[in-house]
Coordinates of C-alpha atoms in Angstrom, one line a residue:
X292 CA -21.4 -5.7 -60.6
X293 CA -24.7 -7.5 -59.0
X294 CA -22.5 -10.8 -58.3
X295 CA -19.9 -8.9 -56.8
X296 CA -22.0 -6.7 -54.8
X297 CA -23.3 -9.8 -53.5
X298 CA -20.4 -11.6 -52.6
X299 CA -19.5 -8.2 -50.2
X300 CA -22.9 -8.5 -48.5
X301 CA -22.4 -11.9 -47.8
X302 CA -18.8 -11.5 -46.3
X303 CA -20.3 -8.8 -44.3
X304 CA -22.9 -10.9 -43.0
X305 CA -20.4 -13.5 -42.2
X306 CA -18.5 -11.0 -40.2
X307 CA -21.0 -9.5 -38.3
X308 CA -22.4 -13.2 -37.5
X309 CA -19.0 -14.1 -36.3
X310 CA -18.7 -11.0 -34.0
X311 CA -21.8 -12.2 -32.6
X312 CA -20.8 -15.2 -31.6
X313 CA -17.4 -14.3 -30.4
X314 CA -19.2 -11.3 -27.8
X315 CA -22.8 -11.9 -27.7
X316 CA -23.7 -15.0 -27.8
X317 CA -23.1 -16.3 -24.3
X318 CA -25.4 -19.3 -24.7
X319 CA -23.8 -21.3 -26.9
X320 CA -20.7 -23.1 -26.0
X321 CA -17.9 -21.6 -27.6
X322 CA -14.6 -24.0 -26.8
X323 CA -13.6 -27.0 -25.4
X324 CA -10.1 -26.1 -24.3
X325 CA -7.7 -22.9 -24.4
X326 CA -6.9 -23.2 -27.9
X327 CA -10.6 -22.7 -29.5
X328 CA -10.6 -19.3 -28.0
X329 CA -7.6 -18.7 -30.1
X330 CA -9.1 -20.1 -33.1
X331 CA -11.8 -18.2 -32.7
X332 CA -10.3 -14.8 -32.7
X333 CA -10.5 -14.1 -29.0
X334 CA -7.0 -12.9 -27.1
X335 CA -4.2 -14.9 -25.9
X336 CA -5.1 -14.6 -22.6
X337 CA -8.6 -16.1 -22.4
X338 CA -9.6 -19.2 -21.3
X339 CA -12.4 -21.8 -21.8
X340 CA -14.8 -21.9 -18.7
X341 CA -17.5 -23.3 -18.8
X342 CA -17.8 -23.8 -22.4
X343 CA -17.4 -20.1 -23.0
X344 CA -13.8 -18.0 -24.1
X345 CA -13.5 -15.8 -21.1
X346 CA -11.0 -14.1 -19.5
X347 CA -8.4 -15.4 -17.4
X348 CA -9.3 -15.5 -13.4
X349 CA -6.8 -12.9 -11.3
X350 CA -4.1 -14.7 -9.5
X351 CA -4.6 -16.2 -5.8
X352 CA -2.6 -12.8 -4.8
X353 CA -4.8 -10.3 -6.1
X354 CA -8.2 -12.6 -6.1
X355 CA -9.9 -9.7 -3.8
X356 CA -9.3 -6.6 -6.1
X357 CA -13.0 -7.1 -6.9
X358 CA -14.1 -7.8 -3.2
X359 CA -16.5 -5.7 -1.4
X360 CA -14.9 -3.7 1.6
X361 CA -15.7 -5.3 5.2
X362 CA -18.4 -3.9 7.4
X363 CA -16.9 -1.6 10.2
X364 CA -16.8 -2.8 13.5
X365 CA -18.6 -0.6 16.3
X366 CA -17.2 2.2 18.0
X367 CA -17.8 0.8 21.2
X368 CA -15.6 -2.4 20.6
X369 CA -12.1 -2.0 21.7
X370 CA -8.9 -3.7 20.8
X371 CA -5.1 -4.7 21.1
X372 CA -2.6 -3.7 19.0
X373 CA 1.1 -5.0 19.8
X374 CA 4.1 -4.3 17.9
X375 CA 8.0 -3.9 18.2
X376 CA 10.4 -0.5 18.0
X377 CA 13.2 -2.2 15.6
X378 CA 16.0 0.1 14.2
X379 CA 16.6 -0.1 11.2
X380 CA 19.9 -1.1 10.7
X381 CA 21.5 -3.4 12.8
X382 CA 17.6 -5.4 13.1
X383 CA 17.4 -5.0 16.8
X384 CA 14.8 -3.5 19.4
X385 CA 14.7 0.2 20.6
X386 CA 14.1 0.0 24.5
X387 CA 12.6 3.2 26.3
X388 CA 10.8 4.6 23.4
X389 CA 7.3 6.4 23.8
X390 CA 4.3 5.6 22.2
X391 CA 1.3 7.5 22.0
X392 CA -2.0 6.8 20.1
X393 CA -3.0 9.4 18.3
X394 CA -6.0 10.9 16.4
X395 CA -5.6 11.6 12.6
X396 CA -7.0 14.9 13.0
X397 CA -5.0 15.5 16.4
X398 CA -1.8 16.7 14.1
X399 CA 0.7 17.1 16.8
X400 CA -0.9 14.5 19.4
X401 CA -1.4 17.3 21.8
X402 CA -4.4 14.8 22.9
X403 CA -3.6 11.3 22.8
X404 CA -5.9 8.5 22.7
X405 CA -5.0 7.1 26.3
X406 CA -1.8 6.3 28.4
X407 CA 1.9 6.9 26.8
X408 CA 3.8 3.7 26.9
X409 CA 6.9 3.0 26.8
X410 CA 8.9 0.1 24.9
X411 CA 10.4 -2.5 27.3
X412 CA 14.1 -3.9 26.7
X413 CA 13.0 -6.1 23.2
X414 CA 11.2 -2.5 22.3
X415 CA 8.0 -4.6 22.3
X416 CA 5.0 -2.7 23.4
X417 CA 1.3 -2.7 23.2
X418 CA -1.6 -0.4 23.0
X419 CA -5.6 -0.6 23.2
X420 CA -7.7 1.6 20.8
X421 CA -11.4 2.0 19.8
X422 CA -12.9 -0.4 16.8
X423 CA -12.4 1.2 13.5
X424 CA -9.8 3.5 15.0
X425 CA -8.0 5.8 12.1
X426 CA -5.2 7.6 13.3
X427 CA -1.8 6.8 13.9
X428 CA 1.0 5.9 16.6
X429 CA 3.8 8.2 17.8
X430 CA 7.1 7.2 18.8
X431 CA 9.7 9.2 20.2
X432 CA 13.1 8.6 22.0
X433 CA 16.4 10.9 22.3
X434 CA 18.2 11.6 19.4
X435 CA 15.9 9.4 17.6
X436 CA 14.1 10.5 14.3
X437 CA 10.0 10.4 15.3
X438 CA 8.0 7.8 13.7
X439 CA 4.5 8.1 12.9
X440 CA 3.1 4.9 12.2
X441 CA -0.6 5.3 10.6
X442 CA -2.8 2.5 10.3
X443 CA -4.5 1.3 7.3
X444 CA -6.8 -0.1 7.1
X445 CA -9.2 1.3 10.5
X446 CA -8.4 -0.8 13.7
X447 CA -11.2 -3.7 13.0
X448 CA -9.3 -6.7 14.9
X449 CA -6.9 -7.1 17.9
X450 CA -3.5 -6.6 15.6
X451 CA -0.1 -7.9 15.8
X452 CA 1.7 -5.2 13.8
X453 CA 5.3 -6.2 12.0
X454 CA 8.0 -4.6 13.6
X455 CA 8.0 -0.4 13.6
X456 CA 11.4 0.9 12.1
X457 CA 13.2 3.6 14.2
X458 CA 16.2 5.4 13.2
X459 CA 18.7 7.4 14.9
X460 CA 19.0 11.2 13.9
X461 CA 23.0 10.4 13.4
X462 CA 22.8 7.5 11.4
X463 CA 20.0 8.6 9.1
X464 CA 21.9 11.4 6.8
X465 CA 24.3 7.9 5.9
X466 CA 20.9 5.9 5.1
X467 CA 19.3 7.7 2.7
X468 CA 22.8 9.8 1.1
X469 CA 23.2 7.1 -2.0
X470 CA 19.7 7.7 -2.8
X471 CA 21.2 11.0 -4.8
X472 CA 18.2 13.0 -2.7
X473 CA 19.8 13.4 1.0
X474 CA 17.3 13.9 4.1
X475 CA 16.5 17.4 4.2
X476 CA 15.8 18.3 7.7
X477 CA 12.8 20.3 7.3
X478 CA 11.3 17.5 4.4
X479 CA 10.1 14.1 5.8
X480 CA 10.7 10.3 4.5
X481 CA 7.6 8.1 4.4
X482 CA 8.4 4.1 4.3
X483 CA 5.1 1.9 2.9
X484 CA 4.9 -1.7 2.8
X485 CA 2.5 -3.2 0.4
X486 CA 0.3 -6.5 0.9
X487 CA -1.6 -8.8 -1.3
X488 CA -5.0 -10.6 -1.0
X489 CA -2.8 -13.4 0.6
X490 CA -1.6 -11.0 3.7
X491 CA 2.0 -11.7 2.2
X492 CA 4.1 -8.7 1.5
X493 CA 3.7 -8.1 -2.6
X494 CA 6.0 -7.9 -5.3
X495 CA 5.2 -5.5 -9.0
X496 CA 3.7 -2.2 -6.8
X497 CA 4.3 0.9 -7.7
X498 CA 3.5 3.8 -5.4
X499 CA 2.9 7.7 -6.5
X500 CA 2.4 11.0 -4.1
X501 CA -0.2 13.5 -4.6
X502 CA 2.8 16.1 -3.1
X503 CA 6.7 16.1 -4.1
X504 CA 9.0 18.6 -6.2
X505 CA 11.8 18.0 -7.5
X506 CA 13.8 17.5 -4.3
X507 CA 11.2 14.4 -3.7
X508 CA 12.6 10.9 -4.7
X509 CA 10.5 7.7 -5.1
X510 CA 12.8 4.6 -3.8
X511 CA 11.9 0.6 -3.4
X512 CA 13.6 -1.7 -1.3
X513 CA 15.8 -4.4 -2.6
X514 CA 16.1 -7.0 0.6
X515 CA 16.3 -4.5 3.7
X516 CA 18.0 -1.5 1.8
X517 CA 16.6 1.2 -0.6
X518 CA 17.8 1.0 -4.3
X519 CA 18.0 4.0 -6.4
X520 CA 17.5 2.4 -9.5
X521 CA 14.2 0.1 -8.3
X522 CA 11.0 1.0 -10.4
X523 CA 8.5 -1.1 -8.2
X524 CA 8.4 -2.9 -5.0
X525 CA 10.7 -6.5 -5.0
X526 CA 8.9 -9.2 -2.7
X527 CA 9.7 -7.4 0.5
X528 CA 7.0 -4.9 -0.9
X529 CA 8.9 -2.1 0.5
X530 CA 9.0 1.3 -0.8
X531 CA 8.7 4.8 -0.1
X532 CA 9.5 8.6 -0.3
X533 CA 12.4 10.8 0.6
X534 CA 12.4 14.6 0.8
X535 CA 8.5 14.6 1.4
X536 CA 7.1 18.3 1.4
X537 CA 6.5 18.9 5.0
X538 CA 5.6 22.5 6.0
X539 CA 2.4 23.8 4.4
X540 CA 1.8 27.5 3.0
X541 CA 1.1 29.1 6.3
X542 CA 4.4 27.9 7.4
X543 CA 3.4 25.2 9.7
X544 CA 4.4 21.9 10.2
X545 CA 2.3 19.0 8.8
X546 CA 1.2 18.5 4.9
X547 CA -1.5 15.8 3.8
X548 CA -0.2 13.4 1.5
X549 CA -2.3 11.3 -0.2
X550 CA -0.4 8.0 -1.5
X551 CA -1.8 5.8 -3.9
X552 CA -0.4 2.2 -4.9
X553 CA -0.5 0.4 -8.2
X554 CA -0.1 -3.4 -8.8
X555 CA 2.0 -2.7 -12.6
X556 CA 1.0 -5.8 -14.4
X557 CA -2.2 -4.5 -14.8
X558 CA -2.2 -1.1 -13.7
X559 CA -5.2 -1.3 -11.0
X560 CA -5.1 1.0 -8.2
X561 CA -4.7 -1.1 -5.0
X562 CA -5.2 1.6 -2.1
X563 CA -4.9 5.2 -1.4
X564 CA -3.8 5.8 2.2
X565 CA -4.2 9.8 3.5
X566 CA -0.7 10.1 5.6
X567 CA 1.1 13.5 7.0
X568 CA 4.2 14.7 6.4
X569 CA 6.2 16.2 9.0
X570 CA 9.8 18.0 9.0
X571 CA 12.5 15.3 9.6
X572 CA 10.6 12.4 10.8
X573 CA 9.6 9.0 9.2
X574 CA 6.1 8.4 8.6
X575 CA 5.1 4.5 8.0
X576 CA 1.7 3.1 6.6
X577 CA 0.6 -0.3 5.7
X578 CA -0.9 -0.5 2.0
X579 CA -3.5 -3.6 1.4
X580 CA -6.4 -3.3 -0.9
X581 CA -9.7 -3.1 1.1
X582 CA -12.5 -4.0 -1.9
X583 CA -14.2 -1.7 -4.4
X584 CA -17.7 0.0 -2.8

């Protein structure tokens, strides 16, 4: 019993010397290439740097997931924004159109943040607001759905916006109907297109809604069109919401929606972007990860 009891102290030294080694002892060079991390009991996926098994850097993509957020630039500072009204389908500019610039908490833009302008024959138009501006732009034309277009992150930089998508009131019932969830008209439809570290639109995100029911349907797009059967964005990095809750409990237009997006290889939280929903209009954000505090 005495030499057996001392063989089982001495594997369990052994063992508790190798766990040492394999996550405490950082000193001591552990590998030469890849393969001695295997061989020493670490995951696949580490690496040898540096001497030590570690694990694997994030792709160029997602390199800023760690990043600290930008400083804010002052309030005093003002900037360009430029953009383009494009309907959706056929891709071509929406002349006339109004814009407004709005404040997040101004709801209905009863007070907008300077001139209304109007889209010229491309539907190209541009707009100046305050540095670290959050709120949103408003665009409206006859028998055209409203767009509400809220920026993400805060205005920090004179922007050149991709192209704004507009829809006519006729044609959208036909858009959205082969999602199995057509438009209701007092439910809105919220369109997000996520980007990587890279500033490239980004494949593998997954976007959920802090308000649906079971009229609510999640879509992605495949190419230009939404897919029913899409589980995360394709390398358009289009997605979005149909059927969107849109009148709150006192019976008033306007519900806060809080969207957050996932990159699903690894389930981190990219963004969360604070948006409104409002009764048969399209609401568009931006989603790019802005660093952890």
């Amino acid at each position: 019993m005495g030499a057996s009891l001392g063989r089982a102290l001495a594997a369990i030294a052994v063992l508790f010397m190798a766990g040492c080694t394999l996550s405490v002892d950082a000193n001591r060079k552990q590998c030469k290439v890849d393969g001695d991390c295997h061989d020493r009991g670490f995951g696949a996926e580490t690496v040898c740097r540096e001497g030590l098994c570690s694990p694997p850097p994030p792709p160029a993509d997602w390199a800023c997931l760690s990043d600290p957020p930008p400083s804010a630039p002052p309030a005093t500072e003002r900037f360009i924004v430029k953009s383009r009204a494009q309907e959706i389908v056929p891709a071509r500019g929406v002349p006339g159109a109004s814009v407004k610039v709005c404040a997040k908490l101004d709801r209905n833009c009863e007070s907008p943040q300077g001139p209304i302008v109007i889209t010229d024959d491309n539907g190209d138009f541009e707009v100046e607001v305050v540095g670290n501006f959050s709120g949103y732009l408003q665009l409206e034309k006859d028998s055209w759905v409203t767009v509400r277009y809220f920026f993400y992150p805060n205005v920090r930089e004179n922007w050149n916006l991709a192209s704004i998508q507009m829809v006519t009131k006729v044609a959208l019932p036909g858009l959205v109907a082969y999602l199995q969830a057509p438009a209701a008209l007092d439910r809105g439809i919220f369109l997000i297109s996520a980007w990587n570290c890279l500033n490239q639109a980004a494949s593998d995100v997954v976007f959920e809604t802090s308000t649906r029911d079971d009229a609510t349907k999640t879509f992605y797009a495949r190419g230009t069109l939404p897919n029913p059967d899409a589980t995360q964005t394709d390398s358009a990095g289009y997605g979005g919401f149909v059927n969107v809750p849109a009148i709150g409990g006192d019976g008033k237009p306007g519900v806060s929606v809080i969207v957050t997006g996932v990159f699903k290889p690894s389930g981190e939280r990219i963004a969360e972007l604070s948006l409104v929903s409002y009764p048969e209009s399209l609401t568009i954000s931006r989603m790019v990860h802005l660093g952890d505090p």
